[in-house]
Structures are given as C-alpha cells and as structure tokens.
C-alpha cells in the first residue's frame, strides 16, 4: 500500500479538533485505529501519519491477527487492505461483520484496484467506505474522521437512551421497553439512510466518472457539452471542443506494460486538468482519448493556444517506475455557436479534425473543415479495399535489378509491392504502405510478400539474389525469424540468396531486441541491408552495432550528386565507409549515364534505378536478364 500526498487543503482530524494537549484524560479519548496491511512499510507510514493527528494506532500484519485483536481490544475504526496473503481483506471484513456491525466498528477498505466491482463487493460485505491506492492521506483522514464522528455520535445517542431508560426504570418497565425499541428503530433507520445515501453517491460517481483518472467520462462530457450548446444565457459566445489523442501510447503499453500506461494516463490527466480554468471541462473518453470543452476565451485564438499547450505538455518526457516514457498528442478543434449543432455532431467534427492532425504527421493540431469528412470516408474506403485486396490476392510483386558496376552483371532483384485497384487504377506504394502499417495490415501483407518473392526467385539463376524490404512493425509485432525460415523452407530458396532491407528505425526502437533478431537472421545465412543510408542522425553508429552486408545510398543524394557538393561529399563518404567496413554500397535512383559514371568514380559497387530498368512483373524477369546481358548493362565509364 503506497502513500501519496497531494497539495490539497489539510483537513483537521477528529482528535486535533477536540484537543492538542497530552494529558492522561485526553489520551483516554484518542480515537483507536487498527491498520491492517501485510506490508510493514505501508503500516508504518500510515501509523506515523495518523499518530501525528492524535490517533492511537495498533497494527496487524494479517486478517487473522486483526480478528484476534478485535476480539481482545476495542477500536473506533479499522483501515483494512483488500489484497493480502492468507485471508484477504474481503474475507476479513466478512468475519468482522459476523462479530460487529458497521455502526459498532466502522471499516474503511484500502484497495489498489479502482474497478467498480471491487468497490461494490466491499460495500456489499459491510464496508463503511473505501480509499484507493496510492492513498491520498488528506482524503483518507477525512473519511476516517467522518466514520469515527458518526460512530461516536451514535454512541452518544445510545448513551442518552440508556440514561433515560435507567431514569425511568423504577417508574415503569413498560415505558423503558418502549423507549429502548424506539431507540433501536431510530438507530436502524439512521444506518439505512446512511447506507442508502452512500450507495447512491457512489453509484452516481461511477456512472459519470472515469475510475482510473477521476476525470469525467463520455456520458458526463456529453451532458455538459449539450447544456453549454443549448443554454445561450450561459455561453452566448462561440465555444470550442478539443479532441485529444495520444501519439505513441500503444508502444508504452507494449514496452512497459499496462501498469506504466495507466500511471502515464493518470499523470497526463492531472497535467491537462491543471491547464484549464474552472469554467472549462475535460473528460477521458476512453483509451488514450480525451476531450476538452473550452467555454472561456475568445475563439479561435483561445483554442489554438490551448491546443499548443496540450501538445507541449503531452510531449514532455516522463519517468514512470524507472521507465523513460515519451508520447505526443494530436489535437482536433471544432468551434461552434450555441444552438448550431448537438453534442454528438460537434464531437464527431473534433474527432475528424484530430484524425486529420494524425494524418498530417502527428504532434500537431487541426481546425475542423467540412472537407475532412470526405477525406475520412475516402481513407476508410481505402482501408476496406486493402483488406479485400489482401483476401482476394489483388496485390502483386514487381522486381527491379541491381547491377554491379565492375562486372556489369545483375546481382539481385528488389521485390516491390504493387496494387492495381479495379476503380482507382494503380495505387502508389507511398499511399497504401503507410496505411497498411497504421492498420496493422503490414504484418500479413509483409509475410505474403516474403513468401511470394521467395517462391518466384527460386526460379532465377543461382547467382542472382532476392532483396525484400521489411517494415519496423514486423520486428515489433511479427514473428519475423519464423516467417523467414518458413518462406525459405517452403520455396527451397537458399538463405544466402535472400537479402532483407531494413531502415534505421528498426535500430532506434527496442534496439537490443531487434539486433538479436538480426543476429538470428544472419545465423540462418540471410544477408542484411541498411536501406536509405545517410538520411538518419546516427547512420554511421549503426555500422558499429551490427555487421551489415550492404548499405544502400538514399536516392536523394544520388539525384543531386552532379549538382550539389554536399550530396557528392556524402556519397563519397558512404562509399569510403563501405570500403573500410568491407560492406557493399548500392546507389539507388540512378537515372542518367552521368550519375552512374560519377558513382563508379566514387567507388560505389552497385547501382539501381530507371537507367537500368523500371520494376517489372515476374514474368518479364527472364527477358530482362537476357536484355541486360546482351547489352552488357549501360556503359559506366571510368
């Protein structure tokens, strides 16, 4: 049971309200608290804090020890942990209630779970109240004092009734009996009323609040938004709704676990709430989605400023349970005048704007535009068509040759995915590959491409290799090694004829795990190539972390090699690195004889581009090989 203090107004406890002196008479009225927790540090922290507030505290390390203490001593209240070895807190509570009622001995449950089922179970078994971990001591103190005050008040009522009974006992036993029955009935009524009010309050809270973050939920937010939209006397000016979706949150759950993700959500929720004035509202809609109702401020400037602050706060690095965590936020903004539309419609508009921000590169914001709806519908149609295309086998592979500048022979073909849509025509890979990665469709699509390419390449001459591109998601979520082994086994293609191309993002994320996968692939005999080399911040460092077989010079440098000294210097440096490390260098995007001559002079080993051949379907590979062989490949000069 961990303890967490928050900067809230301190509540005076019961003991300090009565007296702050240390006389013997005061010690006799000190509230006696029993703290039950199997973790000694948790008990010690709570004991110390309650003793500072004037409580007499007894500790119990288990439910059985607590039951024995309750049999021997008198306590004003029990603070009982739910999760304990042996008999847990719920079973301990049941045994306490077999001996003492909720009014005779109040019990407050301490639980690390915020699910309503756990709380309701405790309340149904006779708990008077509950607090959640990490314990906010101010809240715990207030609830303990409330229960003890109620208990003592009830004791005073019982004492008064008892005194009245004794006074009238000599006069009439019948009156005494009726008085006692009246007192009992009154006590039962008070207990029933208290229990009913507590249950109603808790049910109301759970119905309208998110149990993890304490923020309002979607239901409460829609009611607040609906009221603001319909009541022009409250909000006569335009208001804004900001739809916030975290970027990269799924990776936090995948790497650190859901406990780290939950703590991150709680932390960000508190920070986002602190950005808002009392007039504005924030809710957690579910998962990593939040909504903000901005009533104050002049629009659109106020919502734009708030969106920038939200993005800034969300992107600030945090350390949670020893994990360095960094996420981002994409924000959609919809501005509306009261009376123009309902809550559901404006939420949809803000959601569409957020989706546009995601598509625009994430970590940014967008204002709603009616055209966004059409864009989203087009995107959804594309996603649906891609799923159908994969199921129906509508994707295909084309192959582009790589030629050795010295031997002028084809050394390999790179497999490139193509999609011919029955209505759209040819869809560019730059359009459908990113969508496939966002959908998670890249995993089955990449597995199909690897298997298909191996099945086709096995019919090529033995000296020609196959190059296949891999997505970072195949490392993070797929079973890549098994997939490669299965593709090689089912096709019969030798492992040393397969080249797998990766980008530097594979080494940026989970680098130790991913390097382990690369080493496993190398152990199979597969060749590994670094694609788009030179475009990242740490490309040279990657050559030290893993022994690549090939580095491919990004075509942006090749394109400008004849007109830009910087591009030429980069090409020269990469070619030199290749020689130093014993790694083949391949220049991509070669389109002219002049480019190829320059690359040859600078020491590049291979070239690839439209000068040699555009990508061709598998049926044209044999003819292309004959054509290039007869031509001896384009002359490169020296």
XYZ file of C-alpha atoms in Angstrom:
638
model
C 0.000 0.000 0.000
C 1.916 3.101 -1.255
C 1.226 6.544 0.171
C 0.953 9.651 -1.939
C 0.387 13.210 -0.655
C -1.258 15.806 -2.862
C -1.223 19.592 -2.452
C -4.751 19.936 -1.191
C -6.151 21.767 1.829
C -5.402 19.831 5.007
C -8.437 18.520 6.858
C -8.345 18.744 10.664
C -8.723 15.302 12.195
C -11.125 14.332 14.932
C -8.502 14.189 17.638
C -6.979 17.597 16.877
C -10.461 19.171 16.864
C -11.018 18.084 20.475
C -7.643 18.902 21.988
C -3.948 19.253 21.311
C -2.778 18.616 24.885
C -1.130 15.411 26.093
C -2.875 14.890 29.446
C -3.995 11.456 30.610
C -7.669 12.335 30.215
C -7.077 13.399 26.607
C -5.212 10.185 25.880
C -8.252 8.221 27.013
C -10.461 9.772 24.307
C -7.932 9.418 21.498
C -9.566 7.523 18.614
C -8.213 3.985 18.466
C -7.381 2.946 14.897
C -6.484 -0.586 13.698
C -4.388 -0.613 10.492
C -4.315 -3.983 8.701
C -1.740 -4.482 5.924
C 0.703 -7.286 5.161
C 3.442 -4.763 4.183
C 5.148 -3.332 7.256
C 6.386 -0.172 5.495
C 2.838 0.698 4.446
C 1.580 0.195 8.027
C 4.416 2.233 9.468
C 3.805 5.193 7.148
C 0.076 5.277 7.844
C 0.610 4.743 11.595
C 3.051 7.622 11.809
C 0.742 9.991 9.966
C -2.350 9.105 11.965
C -0.443 9.260 15.270
C 0.650 12.783 14.344
C -3.053 13.616 14.044
C -3.779 12.379 17.588
C -4.816 8.800 16.900
C -3.875 5.743 18.916
C -2.818 3.186 16.332
C -2.500 -0.607 16.501
C -1.056 -2.548 13.568
C -1.933 -6.011 12.273
C 0.026 -7.824 9.590
C -2.789 -10.171 8.512
C -6.529 -10.694 8.589
C -6.302 -13.393 11.283
C -4.206 -11.131 13.500
C -6.782 -8.374 13.033
C -9.658 -10.679 14.069
C -7.789 -11.711 17.228
C -7.095 -8.068 18.140
C -10.735 -7.103 17.617
C -11.759 -9.934 19.963
C -9.453 -8.607 22.716
C -9.480 -4.826 22.259
C -11.838 -2.000 21.435
C -11.267 0.001 18.261
C -13.010 3.014 16.817
C -12.230 2.110 13.205
C -10.389 -0.455 11.057
C -8.379 0.587 7.963
C -8.265 -2.713 6.046
C -6.166 -3.548 2.963
C -8.015 -5.660 0.351
C -5.071 -7.573 -1.146
C -3.304 -9.713 1.497
C -1.964 -13.270 1.630
C -3.910 -15.836 3.606
C -7.406 -14.486 4.074
C -7.781 -11.327 2.014
C -9.463 -8.082 3.046
C -12.930 -9.104 1.817
C -12.894 -12.337 3.845
C -11.542 -10.477 6.888
C -14.344 -7.929 6.504
C -16.939 -10.710 6.448
C -15.569 -12.163 9.694
C -15.528 -8.730 11.342
C -19.139 -8.220 10.360
C -20.012 -11.584 11.916
C -18.911 -10.029 15.214
C -19.574 -6.308 14.899
C -21.945 -4.224 12.810
C -20.945 -1.371 10.532
C -22.031 1.160 13.132
C -20.329 -0.620 16.040
C -16.993 -0.899 14.233
C -16.588 1.099 11.009
C -14.299 -0.451 8.377
C -12.672 1.509 5.544
C -11.215 -0.612 2.757
C -7.916 0.218 1.073
C -7.676 -1.131 -2.447
C -5.183 -0.850 -5.275
C -7.968 -1.568 -7.733
C -10.275 1.169 -8.909
C -12.740 -1.115 -10.698
C -16.294 -0.673 -9.519
C -16.724 -4.442 -8.976
C -14.042 -4.496 -6.278
C -15.527 -1.455 -4.528
C -19.094 -2.745 -4.746
C -18.025 -6.149 -3.342
C -16.552 -4.441 -0.300
C -19.590 -2.229 0.236
C -21.954 -5.187 -0.105
C -19.968 -7.061 2.543
C -20.448 -4.246 5.034
C -17.606 -1.781 4.403
C -18.442 1.742 5.541
C -16.197 3.468 2.986
C -13.084 2.973 0.874
C -9.901 4.693 -0.272
C -7.763 3.772 -3.268
C -4.000 3.351 -3.698
C -1.873 5.361 -3.935
C -3.534 6.700 -0.761
C -4.257 10.414 -0.705
C -3.771 10.899 3.051
C -5.958 14.002 3.239
C -8.864 12.061 1.739
C -8.179 9.045 3.972
C -8.027 11.272 7.071
C -11.306 12.988 6.202
C -13.081 9.677 5.680
C -11.699 8.167 8.885
C -12.791 11.220 10.887
C -16.238 11.123 9.303
C -16.782 7.479 10.276
C -15.442 7.941 13.801
C -17.546 11.071 14.300
C -20.595 9.168 13.144
C -19.789 6.247 15.445
C -19.319 8.476 18.482
C -22.450 10.388 17.715
C -24.299 7.113 17.587
C -22.673 6.106 20.869
C -23.881 9.341 22.418
C -27.392 8.612 21.230
C -27.199 5.122 22.716
C -25.813 6.527 25.961
C -28.614 9.062 26.175
C -31.173 6.367 25.570
C -29.546 4.181 28.203
C -29.593 7.023 30.769
C -33.230 7.679 30.004
C -34.001 4.014 30.432
C -32.276 3.919 33.832
C -34.072 7.083 34.999
C -37.461 5.646 34.142
C -36.693 2.033 35.093
C -38.030 2.472 38.591
C -41.192 4.145 37.323
C -42.384 1.828 34.628
C -40.661 -1.110 32.900
C -43.115 -0.886 30.068
C -42.092 2.690 29.273
C -38.433 1.638 29.427
C -39.018 -1.164 26.939
C -40.863 1.094 24.512
C -38.122 3.689 24.785
C -35.471 1.084 24.015
C -37.381 -0.165 20.997
C -37.762 3.386 19.757
C -34.015 3.965 20.114
C -33.246 0.741 18.228
C -35.631 1.643 15.440
C -34.120 5.106 15.227
C -30.618 3.605 15.008
C -31.608 1.196 12.267
C -33.214 3.999 10.317
C -30.088 6.120 10.578
C -27.948 3.228 9.370
C -30.254 2.529 6.464
C -30.322 6.193 5.472
C -26.527 6.447 5.706
C -26.020 3.288 3.694
C -28.532 4.366 1.062
C -27.007 7.819 0.695
C -23.505 6.384 0.418
C -24.553 3.829 -2.178
C -26.408 6.427 -4.220
C -23.473 8.832 -4.119
C -21.042 6.144 -5.178
C -23.273 4.880 -7.960
C -23.720 8.417 -9.230
C -19.960 8.976 -9.218
C -19.183 5.746 -11.043
C -21.805 6.467 -13.666
C -20.248 9.816 -14.610
C -16.523 9.475 -13.918
C -13.541 7.560 -15.231
C -12.343 5.231 -12.490
C -8.644 5.450 -13.466
C -8.095 9.182 -13.850
C -11.010 10.619 -11.869
C -11.973 12.761 -14.870
C -15.499 12.905 -16.186
C -16.387 10.181 -18.683
C -18.006 10.412 -22.102
C -21.534 10.465 -20.633
C -20.807 13.375 -18.304
C -18.930 15.284 -21.007
C -21.797 14.962 -23.480
C -24.263 16.235 -20.885
C -22.002 19.187 -20.064
C -21.498 19.912 -23.749
C -25.192 19.609 -24.511
C -26.027 22.058 -21.757
C -23.410 24.535 -23.000
C -24.683 24.220 -26.586
C -28.342 24.740 -25.737
C -28.160 27.381 -22.998
C -27.238 30.625 -24.748
C -27.616 32.580 -21.489
C -24.677 30.623 -20.027
C -22.488 30.623 -23.148
C -23.631 33.399 -25.511
C -20.320 33.331 -27.416
C -18.714 30.534 -29.510
C -17.189 27.631 -27.630
C -14.603 25.056 -28.666
C -14.255 21.309 -28.292
C -10.735 19.859 -28.442
C -10.397 16.143 -29.191
C -7.018 14.887 -27.906
C -5.473 11.548 -28.878
C -2.055 10.499 -27.595
C 0.628 9.572 -30.129
C 2.717 6.506 -29.373
C 0.721 5.419 -26.324
C 0.320 1.840 -27.560
C 4.096 1.496 -27.642
C 4.179 2.471 -23.943
C 1.787 -0.360 -23.102
C 3.724 -2.778 -25.307
C 7.130 -1.975 -23.798
C 6.377 -1.018 -20.187
C 3.138 -2.874 -19.585
C -0.352 -1.618 -18.842
C 0.586 -0.539 -15.324
C 3.040 2.003 -16.747
C 0.424 3.057 -19.301
C -2.170 3.581 -16.561
C 0.224 5.671 -14.484
C 1.056 7.749 -17.556
C -2.645 8.369 -18.207
C -3.179 9.451 -14.600
C -0.194 11.788 -14.733
C -1.181 13.356 -18.050
C -4.804 13.689 -16.923
C -3.740 15.738 -13.911
C -1.463 17.931 -16.028
C -4.123 18.554 -18.667
C -6.708 19.354 -15.975
C -4.316 21.912 -14.474
C -4.204 23.750 -17.813
C -7.901 24.626 -17.619
C -9.745 27.359 -15.743
C -12.733 26.350 -13.543
C -15.198 27.170 -16.322
C -13.801 24.592 -18.761
C -14.294 20.821 -18.693
C -12.124 17.810 -19.516
C -13.061 14.140 -19.832
C -11.416 10.868 -20.685
C -13.481 9.388 -23.484
C -11.719 6.029 -23.339
C -8.298 4.514 -24.007
C -5.896 7.380 -24.704
C -8.571 9.789 -25.941
C -9.559 12.969 -24.102
C -11.994 15.782 -24.815
C -11.874 19.388 -23.592
C -14.816 21.795 -23.552
C -13.458 25.336 -23.697
C -16.127 27.822 -22.661
C -13.845 30.675 -21.653
C -11.785 32.713 -24.075
C -12.228 34.298 -27.487
C -12.318 31.844 -30.370
C -10.458 30.664 -32.316
C -7.342 32.149 -30.668
C -8.097 30.601 -27.250
C -8.499 27.063 -28.589
C -5.378 27.328 -30.761
C -3.323 28.460 -27.772
C -4.755 25.662 -25.631
C -4.023 23.055 -28.308
C -0.371 24.153 -28.404
C -0.129 23.874 -24.618
C -1.729 20.401 -24.649
C 0.758 19.182 -27.259
C 3.654 20.693 -25.303
C 2.571 19.106 -22.003
C 1.908 15.688 -23.556
C 5.303 15.600 -25.287
C 7.274 16.334 -22.099
C 9.370 13.228 -21.209
C 8.453 11.419 -18.002
C 9.993 8.681 -15.870
C 7.436 6.155 -14.609
C 8.502 3.186 -12.493
C 12.018 3.501 -13.885
C 10.812 3.710 -17.493
C 11.645 6.761 -19.598
C 8.369 7.466 -21.360
C 7.713 9.949 -24.153
C 4.456 10.300 -26.068
C 2.865 13.023 -28.119
C -0.604 14.340 -28.796
C -2.684 15.099 -31.870
C -5.492 17.589 -31.332
C -8.631 18.270 -33.338
C -10.555 21.517 -32.777
C -14.203 22.246 -33.558
C -15.704 25.671 -32.848
C -19.458 26.167 -32.655
C -22.023 28.774 -31.642
C -24.633 27.666 -29.079
C -27.715 26.293 -30.805
C -25.922 25.369 -34.059
C -25.499 21.617 -33.510
C -25.791 18.903 -30.884
C -23.045 17.393 -28.739
C -22.653 14.231 -30.829
C -22.134 16.209 -34.025
C -19.521 18.592 -32.650
C -17.636 15.677 -31.056
C -17.575 13.986 -34.440
C -16.255 17.169 -36.044
C -13.484 17.477 -33.449
C -12.666 13.791 -33.936
C -12.363 14.269 -37.696
C -10.043 17.227 -37.136
C -7.924 15.116 -34.793
C -7.775 12.378 -37.417
C -6.532 14.979 -39.901
C -3.827 16.014 -37.418
C -2.769 12.371 -37.119
C -2.569 12.042 -40.888
C -0.622 15.302 -41.068
C 2.313 13.919 -39.136
C 1.076 13.735 -35.514
C 2.121 16.038 -32.711
C 0.086 18.870 -34.197
C -3.462 20.248 -34.302
C -6.088 20.907 -36.953
C -9.244 23.009 -37.073
C -12.320 21.214 -38.377
C -13.111 21.713 -42.053
C -16.177 20.128 -43.729
C -13.882 18.574 -46.346
C -12.331 16.431 -43.618
C -15.396 14.214 -43.565
C -14.907 13.389 -47.239
C -11.204 12.681 -46.630
C -12.021 10.317 -43.783
C -14.583 8.497 -45.885
C -12.002 8.104 -48.640
C -9.473 6.765 -46.139
C -11.977 4.293 -44.715
C -12.823 3.173 -48.217
C -9.114 2.666 -48.915
C -8.713 0.591 -45.727
C -11.706 -1.554 -46.642
C -10.439 -2.081 -50.183
C -6.985 -3.031 -48.909
C -8.427 -5.724 -46.655
C -10.454 -7.071 -49.564
C -7.431 -6.918 -51.871
C -5.301 -8.948 -49.476
C -8.060 -11.518 -49.021
C -8.619 -11.783 -52.782
C -4.936 -11.809 -53.765
C -5.022 -8.500 -55.660
C -1.548 -7.386 -54.554
C 1.425 -8.306 -56.744
C 5.207 -8.012 -56.760
C 7.400 -6.279 -59.333
C 11.181 -6.612 -59.468
C 13.919 -4.037 -60.159
C 17.501 -5.163 -60.904
C 20.689 -4.213 -59.039
C 23.787 -4.194 -61.272
C 27.460 -4.476 -60.302
C 29.369 -1.546 -61.801
C 32.553 -3.600 -62.305
C 31.172 -6.834 -63.755
C 28.111 -5.144 -65.304
C 26.092 -8.171 -64.221
C 22.769 -8.276 -62.394
C 23.448 -9.252 -58.793
C 19.947 -9.091 -57.345
C 16.337 -8.035 -57.845
C 14.482 -5.946 -55.270
C 10.859 -7.021 -54.716
C 8.491 -4.033 -54.837
C 4.826 -4.315 -53.927
C 2.156 -3.144 -56.361
C -1.626 -2.801 -56.102
C -3.916 -2.340 -59.069
C -7.308 -1.192 -57.815
C -10.267 -2.052 -60.066
C -11.572 1.541 -59.851
C -8.628 3.688 -58.723
C -6.144 2.025 -61.047
C -2.558 1.716 -59.826
C -2.239 2.860 -56.206
C 1.231 4.143 -55.311
C 3.089 2.242 -52.552
C 3.722 5.587 -50.855
C -0.055 5.820 -50.428
C -1.032 2.324 -49.327
C 2.059 1.148 -47.379
C 1.709 3.788 -44.587
C -1.996 2.968 -44.315
C -1.187 -0.738 -44.081
C 1.259 -0.009 -41.240
C -1.297 2.068 -39.320
C -3.936 -0.658 -39.762
C -1.569 -3.446 -38.746
C -2.185 -4.949 -42.186
C 1.522 -4.719 -42.961
C 2.135 -7.923 -40.975
C 0.093 -10.315 -43.144
C 0.968 -8.252 -46.232
C 4.701 -8.401 -45.470
C 4.536 -12.129 -44.754
C 2.759 -12.719 -48.061
C 5.328 -10.615 -49.950
C 8.250 -12.521 -48.415
C 6.752 -15.924 -49.216
C 5.713 -14.926 -52.727
C 9.068 -13.355 -53.566
C 10.948 -16.463 -52.419
C 8.666 -18.697 -54.466
C 9.371 -16.609 -57.603
C 13.100 -16.001 -57.011
C 13.888 -19.704 -56.680
C 13.441 -19.969 -60.489
C 16.075 -17.303 -61.230
C 19.728 -18.118 -61.934
C 21.589 -19.214 -58.807
C 23.934 -16.193 -58.791
C 21.072 -13.671 -58.541
C 19.825 -12.728 -55.088
C 16.418 -11.559 -53.896
C 16.038 -8.322 -51.886
C 12.899 -7.825 -49.764
C 12.012 -4.740 -47.688
C 10.900 -5.180 -44.068
C 8.663 -2.895 -42.006
C 9.697 -1.972 -38.427
C 6.331 -3.389 -37.323
C 7.445 -6.841 -38.479
C 10.175 -6.633 -35.838
C 7.929 -5.191 -33.118
C 4.850 -7.369 -33.562
C 5.533 -10.143 -36.009
C 7.302 -13.479 -35.647
C 9.919 -12.492 -38.185
C 12.506 -15.233 -37.758
C 9.906 -17.996 -38.024
C 8.348 -16.288 -41.047
C 11.694 -16.099 -42.860
C 12.518 -19.723 -42.044
C 9.107 -20.864 -43.266
C 9.381 -18.849 -46.506
C 12.816 -20.284 -47.262
C 11.773 -23.838 -46.424
C 8.547 -23.777 -48.437
C 10.187 -22.192 -51.512
C 13.530 -24.006 -51.438
C 15.410 -20.713 -51.881
C 18.899 -20.890 -50.255
C 19.220 -18.494 -47.299
C 22.349 -16.853 -48.758
C 20.323 -15.641 -51.757
C 17.899 -13.672 -49.585
C 18.663 -10.044 -48.679
C 16.435 -8.302 -46.144
C 16.365 -4.497 -46.272
C 15.686 -2.561 -43.057
C 15.556 1.138 -42.187
C 17.281 2.779 -39.225
C 14.011 2.950 -37.246
C 14.444 -0.782 -36.578
C 17.531 0.053 -34.517
C 16.008 3.123 -32.912
C 13.186 1.158 -31.251
C 13.928 -1.802 -28.945
C 17.460 -1.878 -30.394
C 18.759 -4.752 -28.231
C 15.799 -6.986 -29.099
C 15.906 -6.059 -32.773
C 19.665 -6.588 -33.027
C 19.071 -10.023 -31.513
C 16.565 -10.755 -34.290
C 19.046 -9.520 -36.929
C 21.775 -11.736 -35.492
C 19.403 -14.723 -35.601
C 18.650 -13.998 -39.256
C 22.364 -13.692 -40.024
C 22.897 -17.041 -38.334
C 20.452 -18.556 -40.833
C 22.681 -17.276 -43.656
C 20.383 -14.397 -44.685
C 22.041 -11.146 -45.800
C 21.034 -7.854 -44.116
C 20.987 -4.497 -45.889
C 20.556 -0.963 -44.458
C 18.180 0.990 -46.711
C 18.126 4.806 -47.140
C 21.579 5.096 -45.550
C 22.704 8.625 -44.720
C 19.257 10.090 -44.045
C 19.270 9.424 -40.281
C 21.098 11.027 -37.396
C 23.150 8.036 -36.325
C 23.676 6.039 -39.504
C 27.419 5.575 -39.001
C 26.867 4.300 -35.468
C 24.679 1.522 -36.801
C 27.619 0.100 -38.752
C 29.368 -0.484 -35.410
C 26.319 -2.049 -33.739
C 25.639 -4.623 -36.459
C 27.709 -6.084 -39.341
C 25.572 -5.176 -42.353
C 26.210 -6.884 -45.682
C 25.111 -3.887 -47.731
C 24.287 -0.202 -47.345
C 22.051 1.497 -49.887
C 22.707 5.182 -50.545
C 19.448 7.087 -50.490
C 18.310 8.319 -53.889
C 18.017 11.923 -52.615
C 21.845 12.102 -52.604
C 22.164 10.295 -55.941
C 19.684 12.691 -57.562
C 21.824 15.736 -56.700
C 25.276 14.153 -56.888
C 26.178 16.094 -60.045
C 24.912 19.495 -58.916
C 25.379 19.586 -55.150
C 28.768 19.381 -53.470
C 27.162 18.274 -50.212
C 25.434 15.297 -51.841
C 28.665 14.364 -53.630
C 30.600 14.515 -50.354
C 28.037 12.262 -48.659
C 28.169 9.721 -51.497
C 31.979 9.766 -51.370
C 31.956 9.306 -47.584
C 29.479 6.413 -47.685
C 31.442 4.687 -50.434
C 34.578 5.087 -48.316
C 32.799 3.631 -45.299
C 31.745 0.669 -47.379
C 35.353 0.008 -48.339
C 36.543 0.449 -44.731
C 33.935 -1.905 -43.292
C 34.009 -4.352 -46.195
C 30.343 -3.634 -46.996
C 28.800 -3.460 -50.464
C 27.435 0.010 -51.343
C 24.418 0.358 -53.623
C 23.284 3.672 -55.087
C 19.502 3.945 -55.539
C 17.600 6.056 -58.061
C 20.206 6.169 -60.849
C 18.589 7.756 -63.909
C 21.418 9.075 -66.093
C 24.722 7.862 -67.530
C 26.457 10.846 -65.922
C 25.214 9.870 -62.483
C 26.429 6.305 -62.972
C 29.877 7.398 -64.146
C 30.215 9.637 -61.109
C 29.121 6.887 -58.733
C 31.599 4.496 -60.309
C 34.406 7.002 -59.878
C 33.496 7.495 -56.221
C 33.769 3.759 -55.529
C 30.143 2.580 -55.380
C 29.793 -1.146 -56.036
C 26.196 -1.436 -57.273
C 23.560 0.781 -58.860
C 19.797 0.549 -59.136
C 17.375 2.794 -60.976
C 15.362 3.577 -64.081
C 18.538 3.905 -66.176
C 18.899 0.137 -65.896
C 15.241 -0.830 -65.736
C 11.965 0.125 -64.172
C 10.359 -2.538 -61.913
C 8.883 -5.361 -63.996
C 6.407 -8.175 -63.246
C 7.905 -11.617 -62.530
C 7.067 -12.923 -65.996
C 9.382 -10.316 -67.556
C 12.399 -11.053 -65.322
C 13.962 -13.713 -67.649
C 13.653 -11.444 -70.675
C 15.101 -8.503 -68.757
C 18.074 -10.612 -67.704
C 18.746 -11.535 -71.334
C 18.382 -7.924 -72.424
C 20.806 -6.636 -69.796
C 23.241 -9.450 -70.514
C 23.209 -8.721 -74.246
C 23.681 -5.017 -73.648
C 26.370 -5.634 -71.038
C 24.429 -3.164 -68.895
C 24.749 0.568 -69.714
C 28.373 1.658 -70.050
C 29.542 3.372 -66.926
C 32.946 4.692 -67.925
C 35.800 5.260 -65.525
